[in-house]
Amino acid sequence: MPQIHHTIDYIEIPARDLKAATAFYGAAFGWTFNDYGPAYAGIRTADGEGEVGGINATEDTAGPGGPLVLLYSDDLEATAEAVVAAGGAVVRGPYPFPGGRRLHFTDPSGNELGVWSER
């Protein structure tokens, strides 16, 4: 993927347990990863040709707070079910907001992310 000046290029998600984090995001969202050792995994693009982010194993920064990462879903209810089935928790919503509906969830490390849908 080409980099574009002043655009979001990469997101890092902190995790207390890298294996648990990659298992959660793989099960809930179908993400795949590049393995960089025991402390880091790159989040592959949908086509597998690049990376859009990473999971960084650190005890210090995992948890709620900081910037909110939002994912998109074609089916918010199915996404909520997948989050819970993978070991996460829906902590808010789904609720309406300008442009559609969204929910917030926490992953096994306690990071809070959001998912939105147009319907």
C-alpha positions as a Markdown table, in Angstrom:
| # | Residue | x | y | z |
|---|---|---|---|---|
| 1 | Met | 0.0 | 0.0 | 0.0 |
| 2 | Pro | 1.3 | 3.4 | -0.8 |
| 3 | Gln | 1.7 | 5.8 | 2.1 |
| 4 | Ile | -0.2 | 9.1 | 1.8 |
| 5 | His | 1.1 | 12.3 | 3.6 |
| 6 | His | -0.8 | 13.2 | 6.8 |
| 7 | Thr | -3.2 | 10.2 | 6.7 |
| 8 | Ile | -3.6 | 7.4 | 9.3 |
| 9 | Asp | -1.1 | 4.8 | 8.2 |
| 10 | Tyr | -0.9 | 2.2 | 10.9 |
| 11 | Ile | -2.7 | 1.4 | 14.2 |
| 12 | Glu | -1.0 | -0.4 | 17.1 |
| 13 | Ile | -3.1 | -2.2 | 19.7 |
| 14 | Pro | -1.4 | -3.0 | 23.0 |
| 15 | Ala | -1.9 | -6.5 | 24.5 |
| 16 | Arg | -1.0 | -8.1 | 27.7 |
| 17 | Asp | -0.9 | -11.6 | 26.0 |
| 18 | Leu | 0.0 | -11.6 | 22.3 |
| 19 | Lys | -1.3 | -15.1 | 21.7 |
| 20 | Ala | -4.7 | -14.3 | 23.3 |
| 21 | Ala | -4.9 | -11.1 | 21.3 |
| 22 | Thr | -4.2 | -12.6 | 17.9 |
| 23 | Ala | -6.6 | -15.5 | 18.7 |
| 24 | Phe | -9.3 | -13.0 | 19.7 |
| 25 | Tyr | -9.0 | -10.7 | 16.6 |
| 26 | Gly | -8.6 | -13.8 | 14.3 |
| 27 | Ala | -11.8 | -15.4 | 15.7 |
| 28 | Ala | -13.9 | -12.2 | 16.0 |
| 29 | Phe | -12.9 | -10.5 | 12.7 |
| 30 | Gly | -10.9 | -13.0 | 10.6 |
| 31 | Trp | -7.7 | -11.0 | 10.9 |
| 32 | Thr | -4.4 | -12.7 | 10.0 |
| 33 | Phe | -1.0 | -11.7 | 11.2 |
| 34 | Asn | 2.7 | -11.5 | 10.4 |
| 35 | Asp | 4.7 | -13.1 | 13.2 |
| 36 | Tyr | 7.6 | -10.9 | 14.4 |
| 37 | Gly | 8.4 | -12.9 | 17.5 |
| 38 | Pro | 7.0 | -13.2 | 21.0 |
| 39 | Ala | 6.2 | -9.5 | 21.5 |
| 40 | Tyr | 4.7 | -8.3 | 18.1 |
| 41 | Ala | 2.4 | -9.4 | 15.4 |
| 42 | Gly | 1.6 | -7.3 | 12.3 |
| 43 | Ile | -2.1 | -7.1 | 11.2 |
| 44 | Arg | -2.3 | -8.1 | 7.5 |
| 45 | Thr | -4.4 | -6.3 | 5.0 |
| 46 | Ala | -7.4 | -8.2 | 3.7 |
| 47 | Asp | -5.4 | -9.2 | 0.6 |
| 48 | Gly | -2.4 | -10.3 | 2.7 |
| 49 | Glu | 0.0 | -8.0 | 0.7 |
| 50 | Gly | 0.6 | -5.4 | 3.4 |
| 51 | Glu | -0.1 | -4.4 | 7.0 |
| 52 | Val | -2.5 | -1.9 | 8.5 |
| 53 | Gly | -1.4 | -2.2 | 12.1 |
| 54 | Gly | 0.1 | -4.3 | 14.7 |
| 55 | Ile | -0.4 | -5.9 | 18.1 |
| 56 | Asn | 2.3 | -5.0 | 20.6 |
| 57 | Ala | 2.7 | -7.2 | 23.7 |
| 58 | Thr | 3.1 | -4.8 | 26.6 |
| 59 | Glu | 1.8 | -4.8 | 30.1 |
| 60 | Asp | 2.0 | -1.0 | 30.5 |
| 61 | Thr | -0.5 | 0.4 | 28.0 |
| 62 | Ala | -3.3 | -2.1 | 27.4 |
| 63 | Gly | -6.8 | -1.0 | 28.6 |
| 64 | Pro | -9.5 | 1.6 | 27.9 |
| 65 | Gly | -8.6 | 5.2 | 27.1 |
| 66 | Gly | -6.7 | 6.9 | 24.3 |
| 67 | Pro | -7.8 | 7.1 | 20.7 |
| 68 | Leu | -10.8 | 5.0 | 19.8 |
| 69 | Val | -10.2 | 2.7 | 16.9 |
| 70 | Leu | -13.4 | 2.1 | 14.8 |
| 71 | Leu | -14.0 | -0.9 | 12.6 |
| 72 | Tyr | -16.8 | -1.2 | 10.0 |
| 73 | Ser | -19.3 | -4.0 | 9.8 |
| 74 | Asp | -22.0 | -4.9 | 7.3 |
| 75 | Asp | -23.9 | -6.7 | 10.1 |
| 76 | Leu | -23.5 | -5.1 | 13.6 |
| 77 | Glu | -25.4 | -7.9 | 15.4 |
| 78 | Ala | -23.3 | -10.6 | 13.9 |
| 79 | Thr | -20.2 | -8.7 | 14.8 |
| 80 | Ala | -21.4 | -8.3 | 18.4 |
| 81 | Glu | -22.0 | -12.1 | 18.6 |
| 82 | Ala | -18.5 | -12.8 | 17.1 |
| 83 | Val | -16.8 | -10.5 | 19.7 |
| 84 | Val | -18.5 | -12.3 | 22.6 |
| 85 | Ala | -17.9 | -15.7 | 21.1 |
| 86 | Ala | -14.2 | -14.9 | 20.7 |
| 87 | Gly | -13.9 | -13.8 | 24.4 |
| 88 | Gly | -14.5 | -10.1 | 24.2 |
| 89 | Ala | -17.3 | -8.1 | 25.7 |
| 90 | Val | -19.7 | -5.6 | 24.2 |
| 91 | Val | -19.6 | -2.7 | 26.7 |
| 92 | Arg | -21.9 | -0.2 | 24.9 |
| 93 | Gly | -24.6 | -0.5 | 22.3 |
| 94 | Pro | -25.4 | -1.1 | 19.6 |
| 95 | Tyr | -26.8 | 2.5 | 19.6 |
| 96 | Pro | -27.7 | 5.0 | 16.9 |
| 97 | Phe | -25.3 | 7.8 | 16.0 |
| 98 | Pro | -25.1 | 10.2 | 13.0 |
| 99 | Gly | -24.5 | 8.0 | 10.0 |
| 100 | Gly | -25.8 | 4.7 | 11.4 |
| 101 | Arg | -25.3 | 2.5 | 14.5 |
| 102 | Arg | -22.3 | 1.4 | 16.5 |
| 103 | Leu | -21.1 | -0.5 | 19.5 |
| 104 | His | -18.0 | -0.5 | 21.7 |
| 105 | Phe | -16.3 | -3.7 | 22.8 |
| 106 | Thr | -13.3 | -4.6 | 24.9 |
| 107 | Asp | -10.8 | -7.2 | 23.9 |
| 108 | Pro | -9.2 | -9.7 | 26.4 |
| 109 | Ser | -6.5 | -7.2 | 27.3 |
| 110 | Gly | -9.2 | -4.6 | 28.2 |
| 111 | Asn | -8.6 | -2.3 | 25.1 |
| 112 | Glu | -11.8 | -0.6 | 24.0 |
| 113 | Leu | -12.6 | -0.4 | 20.3 |
| 114 | Gly | -15.7 | 0.5 | 18.3 |
| 115 | Val | -17.6 | -1.0 | 15.3 |
| 116 | Trp | -20.0 | 0.9 | 13.2 |
| 117 | Ser | -22.5 | 0.1 | 10.5 |
| 118 | Glu | -24.7 | 2.2 | 8.2 |
| 119 | Arg | -27.7 | 0.2 | 9.3 |
